CSV table of N, CA and C in Angstrom, one decimal:
chain,number,residue,atom,x,y,z
A,1,MET,N,-44.8,47.1,31.6
A,1,MET,CA,-44.1,47.1,32.8
A,1,MET,C,-44.8,48.2,33.7
A,2,ARG,N,-44.9,47.9,35.0
A,2,ARG,CA,-45.5,48.8,36.0
A,2,ARG,C,-44.4,49.5,36.8
A,3,ILE,N,-44.3,50.8,36.6
A,3,ILE,CA,-43.2,51.6,37.3
A,3,ILE,C,-43.9,52.4,38.4
A,4,CYS,N,-43.5,52.3,39.6
A,4,CYS,CA,-44.0,53.1,40.7
A,4,CYS,C,-42.9,54.2,41.0
A,5,VAL,N,-43.3,55.4,41.0
A,5,VAL,CA,-42.4,56.5,41.4
A,5,VAL,C,-42.9,57.0,42.7
A,6,ILE,N,-42.0,57.0,43.7
A,6,ILE,CA,-42.4,57.4,45.1
A,6,ILE,C,-41.7,58.7,45.5
A,7,ASP,N,-42.4,59.6,46.0
A,7,ASP,CA,-41.8,60.9,46.5
A,7,ASP,C,-42.7,61.4,47.6
A,8,GLY,N,-42.1,62.4,48.3
A,8,GLY,CA,-42.8,63.0,49.4
A,8,GLY,C,-42.6,64.5,49.3
A,9,GLN,N,-42.9,65.2,50.4
A,9,GLN,CA,-42.7,66.6,50.6
A,9,GLN,C,-43.4,67.3,49.4
A,10,GLY,N,-42.6,68.0,48.5
A,10,GLY,CA,-43.2,68.7,47.4
A,10,GLY,C,-43.4,67.9,46.1
A,11,GLY,N,-42.8,66.7,46.1
A,11,GLY,CA,-42.9,65.9,44.9
A,11,GLY,C,-42.1,66.3,43.7
A,12,GLY,N,-41.1,67.2,43.9
A,12,GLY,CA,-40.3,67.7,42.7
A,12,GLY,C,-39.5,66.6,42.1
A,13,ILE,N,-38.8,65.8,42.9
A,13,ILE,CA,-37.9,64.7,42.3
A,13,ILE,C,-38.8,63.7,41.6
A,14,GLY,N,-39.9,63.3,42.2
A,14,GLY,CA,-40.8,62.3,41.5
A,14,GLY,C,-41.3,62.9,40.2
A,15,ALA,N,-41.7,64.1,40.2
A,15,ALA,CA,-42.2,64.8,39.0
A,15,ALA,C,-41.1,64.8,37.9
A,16,ALA,N,-39.9,65.1,38.3
A,16,ALA,CA,-38.8,65.1,37.3
A,16,ALA,C,-38.5,63.7,36.8
A,17,LEU,N,-38.6,62.7,37.6
A,17,LEU,CA,-38.5,61.3,37.1
A,17,LEU,C,-39.6,61.0,36.1
A,18,ILE,N,-40.8,61.3,36.5
A,18,ILE,CA,-42.0,60.9,35.7
A,18,ILE,C,-41.9,61.7,34.3
A,19,LYS,N,-41.6,63.0,34.4
A,19,LYS,CA,-41.5,63.8,33.2
A,19,LYS,C,-40.5,63.2,32.2
A,20,ARG,N,-39.4,62.8,32.7
A,20,ARG,CA,-38.3,62.2,31.8
A,20,ARG,C,-38.7,60.8,31.3
A,21,LEU,N,-39.3,60.0,32.2
A,21,LEU,CA,-39.8,58.7,31.8
A,21,LEU,C,-40.8,58.8,30.6
A,22,LYS,N,-41.7,59.8,30.7
A,22,LYS,CA,-42.7,60.0,29.7
A,22,LYS,C,-42.1,60.5,28.4
A,23,GLU,N,-41.1,61.3,28.5
A,23,GLU,CA,-40.4,61.8,27.3
A,23,GLU,C,-39.7,60.7,26.6
A,24,VAL,N,-39.1,59.8,27.3
A,24,VAL,CA,-38.3,58.8,26.7
A,24,VAL,C,-39.2,57.6,26.3
A,25,TYR,N,-40.1,57.1,27.1
A,25,TYR,CA,-40.8,55.9,26.9
A,25,TYR,C,-42.3,56.1,26.5
A,26,ARG,N,-42.7,57.4,26.4
A,26,ARG,CA,-44.1,57.7,26.1
A,26,ARG,C,-45.1,56.9,26.9
A,27,GLU,N,-45.9,56.1,26.3
A,27,GLU,CA,-46.9,55.3,27.1
A,27,GLU,C,-46.5,53.8,27.0
A,28,GLU,N,-45.2,53.5,26.8
A,28,GLU,CA,-44.8,52.1,26.7
A,28,GLU,C,-44.9,51.4,28.1
A,29,HIS,N,-44.8,52.1,29.2
A,29,HIS,CA,-44.9,51.6,30.5
A,29,HIS,C,-46.0,52.3,31.3
A,30,GLU,N,-46.6,51.6,32.2
A,30,GLU,CA,-47.5,52.3,33.2
A,30,GLU,C,-46.7,52.9,34.3
A,31,VAL,N,-46.9,54.2,34.5
A,31,VAL,CA,-46.2,55.0,35.5
A,31,VAL,C,-47.2,55.4,36.6
A,32,ILE,N,-47.0,54.9,37.8
A,32,ILE,CA,-47.9,55.2,38.9
A,32,ILE,C,-47.1,56.1,39.9
A,33,ALA,N,-47.8,57.2,40.2
A,33,ALA,CA,-47.2,58.2,41.2
A,33,ALA,C,-47.7,57.8,42.6
A,34,LEU,N,-46.8,57.6,43.5
A,34,LEU,CA,-47.1,57.3,44.9
A,34,LEU,C,-46.5,58.4,45.8
A,35,GLY,N,-47.4,59.2,46.3
A,35,GLY,CA,-46.9,60.3,47.2
A,35,GLY,C,-47.1,59.9,48.6
A,36,THR,N,-46.1,60.3,49.5
A,36,THR,CA,-46.3,60.2,50.9
A,36,THR,C,-47.4,61.2,51.4
A,37,ASN,N,-47.7,62.2,50.5
A,37,ASN,CA,-48.7,63.2,50.8
A,37,ASN,C,-49.4,63.6,49.5
A,38,ALA,N,-50.5,64.3,49.6
A,38,ALA,CA,-51.3,64.6,48.5
A,38,ALA,C,-50.6,65.6,47.6
A,39,VAL,N,-49.8,66.5,48.1
A,39,VAL,CA,-49.1,67.5,47.3
A,39,VAL,C,-48.1,66.9,46.4
A,40,ALA,N,-47.4,65.9,47.0
A,40,ALA,CA,-46.4,65.2,46.2
A,40,ALA,C,-47.1,64.4,45.0
A,41,THR,N,-48.2,63.8,45.4
A,41,THR,CA,-48.9,63.0,44.3
A,41,THR,C,-49.4,64.0,43.2
A,42,ALA,N,-50.0,65.1,43.6
A,42,ALA,CA,-50.5,66.1,42.7
A,42,ALA,C,-49.4,66.5,41.7
A,43,GLN,N,-48.2,66.8,42.2
A,43,GLN,CA,-47.1,67.2,41.4
A,43,GLN,C,-46.7,66.2,40.4
A,44,MET,N,-46.7,64.9,40.9
A,44,MET,CA,-46.3,63.8,40.0
A,44,MET,C,-47.4,63.6,38.9
A,45,MET,N,-48.7,63.8,39.3
A,45,MET,CA,-49.7,63.6,38.3
A,45,MET,C,-49.6,64.7,37.2
A,46,LYS,N,-49.2,65.9,37.6
A,46,LYS,CA,-49.0,67.0,36.6
A,46,LYS,C,-47.9,66.6,35.6
A,47,ALA,N,-47.0,65.8,36.1
A,47,ALA,CA,-45.9,65.3,35.2
A,47,ALA,C,-46.4,64.2,34.3
A,48,ARG,N,-47.7,63.8,34.3
A,48,ARG,CA,-48.3,62.9,33.4
A,48,ARG,C,-48.2,61.4,33.8
A,49,ALA,N,-48.2,61.2,35.2
A,49,ALA,CA,-48.3,59.8,35.6
A,49,ALA,C,-49.6,59.2,35.1
A,50,ASN,N,-49.7,57.9,34.9
A,50,ASN,CA,-50.9,57.3,34.5
A,50,ASN,C,-52.0,57.2,35.6
A,51,ARG,N,-51.5,57.0,36.8
A,51,ARG,CA,-52.4,56.9,37.9
A,51,ARG,C,-51.6,57.4,39.1
A,52,GLY,N,-52.3,57.7,40.2
A,52,GLY,CA,-51.6,58.2,41.4
A,52,GLY,C,-52.4,57.9,42.7
A,53,ALA,N,-51.7,57.8,43.8
A,53,ALA,CA,-52.4,57.7,45.1
A,53,ALA,C,-51.4,58.2,46.1
A,54,SER,N,-52.0,58.5,47.3
A,54,SER,CA,-51.3,59.1,48.4
A,54,SER,C,-51.4,58.3,49.7
A,55,GLY,N,-50.4,58.3,50.5
A,55,GLY,CA,-50.5,57.8,51.8
A,55,GLY,C,-49.9,56.4,52.0
A,56,GLU,N,-49.8,56.0,53.2
A,56,GLU,CA,-49.2,54.7,53.6
A,56,GLU,C,-49.8,53.5,53.0
A,57,ASN,N,-51.1,53.4,53.1
A,57,ASN,CA,-51.7,52.2,52.6
A,57,ASN,C,-51.6,52.0,51.1
A,58,ALA,N,-51.7,53.2,50.4
A,58,ALA,CA,-51.6,53.1,48.9
A,58,ALA,C,-50.2,52.7,48.5
A,59,ILE,N,-49.2,53.2,49.2
A,59,ILE,CA,-47.8,52.8,48.9
A,59,ILE,C,-47.6,51.3,49.2
A,60,VAL,N,-48.0,50.9,50.4
A,60,VAL,CA,-47.8,49.5,50.8
A,60,VAL,C,-48.4,48.5,49.8
A,61,ARG,N,-49.6,48.8,49.4
A,61,ARG,CA,-50.4,47.9,48.6
A,61,ARG,C,-49.8,47.9,47.1
A,62,THR,N,-49.5,49.1,46.6
A,62,THR,CA,-49.1,49.2,45.2
A,62,THR,C,-47.7,48.7,45.0
A,63,VAL,N,-46.7,48.9,45.9
A,63,VAL,CA,-45.4,48.5,45.6
A,63,VAL,C,-45.3,46.9,45.5
A,64,ALA,N,-46.3,46.3,46.1
A,64,ALA,CA,-46.4,44.8,46.0
A,64,ALA,C,-46.6,44.3,44.6
A,65,ILE,N,-47.2,45.1,43.7
A,65,ILE,CA,-47.5,44.7,42.4
A,65,ILE,C,-46.6,45.4,41.3
A,66,ALA,N,-45.6,46.1,41.8
A,66,ALA,CA,-44.7,46.9,40.9
A,66,ALA,C,-43.6,46.0,40.3
A,67,ASP,N,-43.2,46.4,39.1
A,67,ASP,CA,-42.1,45.8,38.5
A,67,ASP,C,-40.8,46.5,38.8
A,68,VAL,N,-40.9,47.9,38.8
A,68,VAL,CA,-39.8,48.8,39.1
A,68,VAL,C,-40.3,49.8,40.1
A,69,ILE,N,-39.4,50.2,41.0
A,69,ILE,CA,-39.7,51.3,42.0
A,69,ILE,C,-38.6,52.3,41.8
A,70,LEU,N,-39.0,53.6,41.6
A,70,LEU,CA,-38.0,54.7,41.5
A,70,LEU,C,-38.3,55.7,42.6
A,71,GLY,N,-37.2,56.2,43.1
A,71,GLY,CA,-37.3,57.3,44.1
A,71,GLY,C,-36.0,57.6,44.7
A,72,CYS,N,-36.0,58.4,45.7
A,72,CYS,CA,-34.7,58.7,46.5
A,72,CYS,C,-34.4,57.5,47.4
A,73,LEU,N,-33.2,57.4,47.8
A,73,LEU,CA,-32.8,56.5,48.8
A,73,LEU,C,-33.6,56.5,50.1
A,74,SER,N,-34.1,57.7,50.4
A,74,SER,CA,-34.9,57.8,51.6
A,74,SER,C,-36.2,57.0,51.7
A,75,ILE,N,-36.7,56.5,50.5
A,75,ILE,CA,-37.9,55.7,50.6
A,75,ILE,C,-37.7,54.3,51.2
A,76,VAL,N,-36.5,54.0,51.5
A,76,VAL,CA,-36.3,52.7,52.2
A,76,VAL,C,-35.8,53.0,53.7
A,77,LEU,N,-35.8,54.2,54.1
A,77,LEU,CA,-35.4,54.6,55.4
A,77,LEU,C,-36.6,55.0,56.3
A,78,ALA,N,-36.9,54.3,57.3
A,78,ALA,CA,-38.0,54.6,58.2
A,78,ALA,C,-37.9,56.0,58.7
A,79,ASN,N,-38.9,56.8,58.7
A,79,ASN,CA,-39.0,58.1,59.3
A,79,ASN,C,-38.3,59.2,58.5
A,80,ALA,N,-37.9,58.8,57.3
A,80,ALA,CA,-37.2,59.8,56.4
A,80,ALA,C,-38.2,60.9,55.9
A,81,MET,N,-37.6,61.8,55.2
A,81,MET,CA,-38.4,63.0,54.7
A,81,MET,C,-39.2,63.6,55.8
A,82,MET,N,-38.5,63.9,56.8
A,82,MET,CA,-39.1,64.6,58.0
A,82,MET,C,-40.3,63.8,58.6
A,83,GLY,N,-40.2,62.5,58.5
A,83,GLY,CA,-41.2,61.6,59.1
A,83,GLY,C,-42.3,61.1,58.1
A,84,GLU,N,-42.2,61.6,56.9
A,84,GLU,CA,-43.3,61.2,55.9
A,84,GLU,C,-43.2,59.8,55.5
A,85,VAL,N,-42.0,59.2,55.5
A,85,VAL,CA,-41.8,57.8,55.2
A,85,VAL,C,-42.0,57.0,56.5
A,86,THR,N,-43.1,56.3,56.6
A,86,THR,CA,-43.4,55.6,57.8
A,86,THR,C,-42.6,54.3,57.8
A,87,PRO,N,-42.3,53.7,58.9
A,87,PRO,CA,-41.6,52.4,59.0
A,87,PRO,C,-42.3,51.3,58.1
A,88,ARG,N,-43.6,51.3,58.0
A,88,ARG,CA,-44.4,50.4,57.2
A,88,ARG,C,-44.1,50.6,55.7
A,89,MET,N,-44.1,51.9,55.3
A,89,MET,CA,-43.7,52.2,53.9
A,89,MET,C,-42.3,51.7,53.5
A,90,ALA,N,-41.4,52.1,54.4
A,90,ALA,CA,-40.0,51.7,54.1
A,90,ALA,C,-39.8,50.2,54.0
A,91,GLU,N,-40.5,49.5,54.9
A,91,GLU,CA,-40.5,48.0,54.9
A,91,GLU,C,-41.1,47.5,53.6
A,92,ALA,N,-42.2,48.0,53.2
A,92,ALA,CA,-42.9,47.5,52.0
A,92,ALA,C,-42.1,47.7,50.7
A,93,VAL,N,-41.4,48.9,50.6
A,93,VAL,CA,-40.6,49.1,49.5
A,93,VAL,C,-39.4,48.2,49.5
A,94,SER,N,-38.8,48.0,50.7
A,94,SER,CA,-37.6,47.1,50.8
A,94,SER,C,-38.0,45.7,50.5
A,95,MET,N,-39.1,45.2,50.9
A,95,MET,CA,-39.5,43.8,50.7
A,95,MET,C,-40.2,43.6,49.4
A,96,SER,N,-40.5,44.6,48.6
A,96,SER,CA,-41.1,44.4,47.3
A,96,SER,C,-40.2,43.6,46.4
A,97,ASN,N,-40.7,42.7,45.6
A,97,ASN,CA,-40.0,42.0,44.6
A,97,ASN,C,-39.5,42.9,43.4
A,98,ALA,N,-40.0,44.1,43.4
A,98,ALA,CA,-39.7,45.0,42.3
A,98,ALA,C,-38.2,45.4,42.3
A,99,LYS,N,-37.7,45.6,41.1
A,99,LYS,CA,-36.3,46.2,41.0
A,99,LYS,C,-36.4,47.6,41.5
A,100,LYS,N,-35.5,48.0,42.4
A,100,LYS,CA,-35.5,49.4,43.0
A,100,LYS,C,-34.3,50.2,42.4
A,101,ILE,N,-34.7,51.3,41.8
A,101,ILE,CA,-33.7,52.3,41.3
A,101,ILE,C,-33.8,53.5,42.2
A,102,LEU,N,-32.8,53.7,43.1
A,102,LEU,CA,-32.8,54.7,44.1
A,102,LEU,C,-31.8,55.8,43.9
A,103,ILE,N,-32.2,57.0,43.9
A,103,ILE,CA,-31.3,58.2,43.7
A,103,ILE,C,-30.6,58.4,45.1
A,104,PRO,N,-29.3,58.4,45.1
A,104,PRO,CA,-28.6,58.6,46.4
A,104,PRO,C,-28.4,60.0,46.9
A,105,LEU,N,-29.5,60.6,47.2
A,105,LEU,CA,-29.3,62.0,47.8
A,105,LEU,C,-29.0,61.8,49.3
A,106,ASN,N,-27.9,62.4,49.7
A,106,ASN,CA,-27.5,62.2,51.1
A,106,ASN,C,-28.2,63.2,52.0
A,107,GLN,N,-29.4,63.0,52.4
A,107,GLN,CA,-30.2,64.0,53.2
A,107,GLN,C,-30.6,63.4,54.5
A,108,GLU,N,-30.4,62.1,54.7
A,108,GLU,CA,-31.0,61.5,55.9
A,108,GLU,C,-30.0,61.0,56.9
A,109,LYS,N,-28.9,61.7,57.0
A,109,LYS,CA,-27.8,61.4,57.9
A,109,LYS,C,-27.2,60.0,57.5
A,110,VAL,N,-27.3,59.7,56.2
A,110,VAL,CA,-26.7,58.5,55.7
A,110,VAL,C,-25.8,59.0,54.6
A,111,THR,N,-24.5,58.5,54.6
A,111,THR,CA,-23.6,58.8,53.5
A,111,THR,C,-23.2,57.5,52.9
A,112,LEU,N,-23.4,57.5,51.6
A,112,LEU,CA,-23.0,56.4,50.8
A,112,LEU,C,-21.6,56.5,50.2
A,113,VAL,N,-20.7,55.6,50.5
A,113,VAL,CA,-19.3,55.7,50.1
A,113,VAL,C,-19.3,55.2,48.6
A,114,GLY,N,-18.5,55.9,47.8
A,114,GLY,CA,-18.3,55.5,46.5
A,114,GLY,C,-19.3,56.1,45.5
A,115,ILE,N,-20.2,56.9,46.0
A,115,ILE,CA,-21.2,57.5,45.1
A,115,ILE,C,-20.7,58.9,44.7
A,116,THR,N,-20.9,59.2,43.4
A,116,THR,CA,-20.5,60.6,43.0
A,116,THR,C,-21.6,61.6,43.3
A,117,ALA,N,-21.2,62.8,43.5
A,117,ALA,CA,-22.1,63.9,43.8
A,117,ALA,C,-22.6,64.6,42.5
A,118,ASP,N,-23.2,63.8,41.6
A,118,ASP,CA,-23.7,64.3,40.4
A,118,ASP,C,-24.9,65.1,40.7
A,119,PRO,N,-25.2,66.2,39.9
A,119,PRO,CA,-26.4,66.9,40.0
A,119,PRO,C,-27.7,66.1,39.7
A,120,LEU,N,-28.8,66.5,40.3
A,120,LEU,CA,-30.1,65.8,40.2
A,120,LEU,C,-30.4,65.5,38.7
A,121,PRO,N,-30.3,66.4,37.8
A,121,PRO,CA,-30.7,66.0,36.4
A,121,PRO,C,-29.9,64.9,35.8
A,122,HIS,N,-28.6,64.8,36.2
A,122,HIS,CA,-27.8,63.6,35.7
A,122,HIS,C,-28.3,62.3,36.4
A,123,LEU,N,-28.6,62.4,37.6
A,123,LEU,CA,-29.1,61.2,38.3
A,123,LEU,C,-30.5,60.7,37.7
A,124,VAL,N,-31.3,61.7,37.4
A,124,VAL,CA,-32.6,61.3,36.7
A,124,VAL,C,-32.3,60.6,35.4
A,125,GLU,N,-31.4,61.1,34.6
A,125,GLU,CA,-31.1,60.5,33.3
A,125,GLU,C,-30.6,59.1,33.6
A,126,GLU,N,-29.7,58.9,34.6
A,126,GLU,CA,-29.2,57.5,34.8
A,126,GLU,C,-30.3,56.6,35.3
A,127,ALA,N,-31.2,57.1,36.1
A,127,ALA,CA,-32.3,56.3,36.6
A,127,ALA,C,-33.2,55.8,35.4
A,128,VAL,N,-33.5,56.8,34.5
A,128,VAL,CA,-34.4,56.4,33.3
A,128,VAL,C,-33.6,55.5,32.4
A,129,ARG,N,-32.3,55.6,32.3
A,129,ARG,CA,-31.6,54.7,31.4
A,129,ARG,C,-31.6,53.3,32.0
A,130,MET,N,-31.6,53.2,33.4
A,130,MET,CA,-31.6,51.9,34.0
A,130,MET,C,-33.0,51.2,33.8
A,131,VAL,N,-34.1,51.9,33.6
A,131,VAL,CA,-35.4,51.4,33.3
A,131,VAL,C,-35.3,50.6,32.0
A,132,LYS,N,-34.6,51.1,31.1
A,132,LYS,CA,-34.5,50.5,29.8
A,132,LYS,C,-33.8,49.1,29.9
A,133,GLU,N,-32.7,49.1,30.7
A,133,GLU,CA,-32.0,47.8,31.0
A,133,GLU,C,-33.0,46.8,31.6
A,134,ILE,N,-33.7,47.2,32.6
A,134,ILE,CA,-34.7,46.3,33.3
A,134,ILE,C,-35.7,45.8,32.4
A,135,ALA,N,-36.3,46.8,31.5
A,135,ALA,CA,-37.4,46.4,30.6
A,135,ALA,C,-36.9,45.3,29.6
A,136,GLY,N,-35.6,45.3,29.3
A,136,GLY,CA,-35.1,44.2,28.4
A,136,GLY,C,-35.0,42.9,29.1
A,137,HIS,N,-35.2,42.8,30.4
A,137,HIS,CA,-35.0,41.6,31.1
A,137,HIS,C,-36.4,41.1,31.7
A,138,VAL,N,-37.4,41.9,31.6
A,138,VAL,CA,-38.7,41.5,32.2
A,138,VAL,C,-39.5,40.6,31.2
């Protein structure tokens, strides 16, 4: 299975996701780090992603071949992450046939009703658990 982890800014959330994916699944799945910038990609590569790329075109092209996309809710919101998520990136992620597992961090003037305010480590665990469910159906 090909899992794309998308992050921007400092790449900390993407790195936490990749680190946990690798702890749980080792090399069972290909994990691709997609950063909105080079710093985010570098952080995710340090977390042991199999491959990585940065920028709009890399994200747009790679999400088209993904089985699963992981990241924050902001990766489907145009101009999120202080403008790092371009409208083209958000559209590509939204339109991808991949299953999307999005962490609901309320940072983009969007509030999701019915979502608990669990700490990030708990959300990472839940996201990684959902990968296992998806892997059973691919």
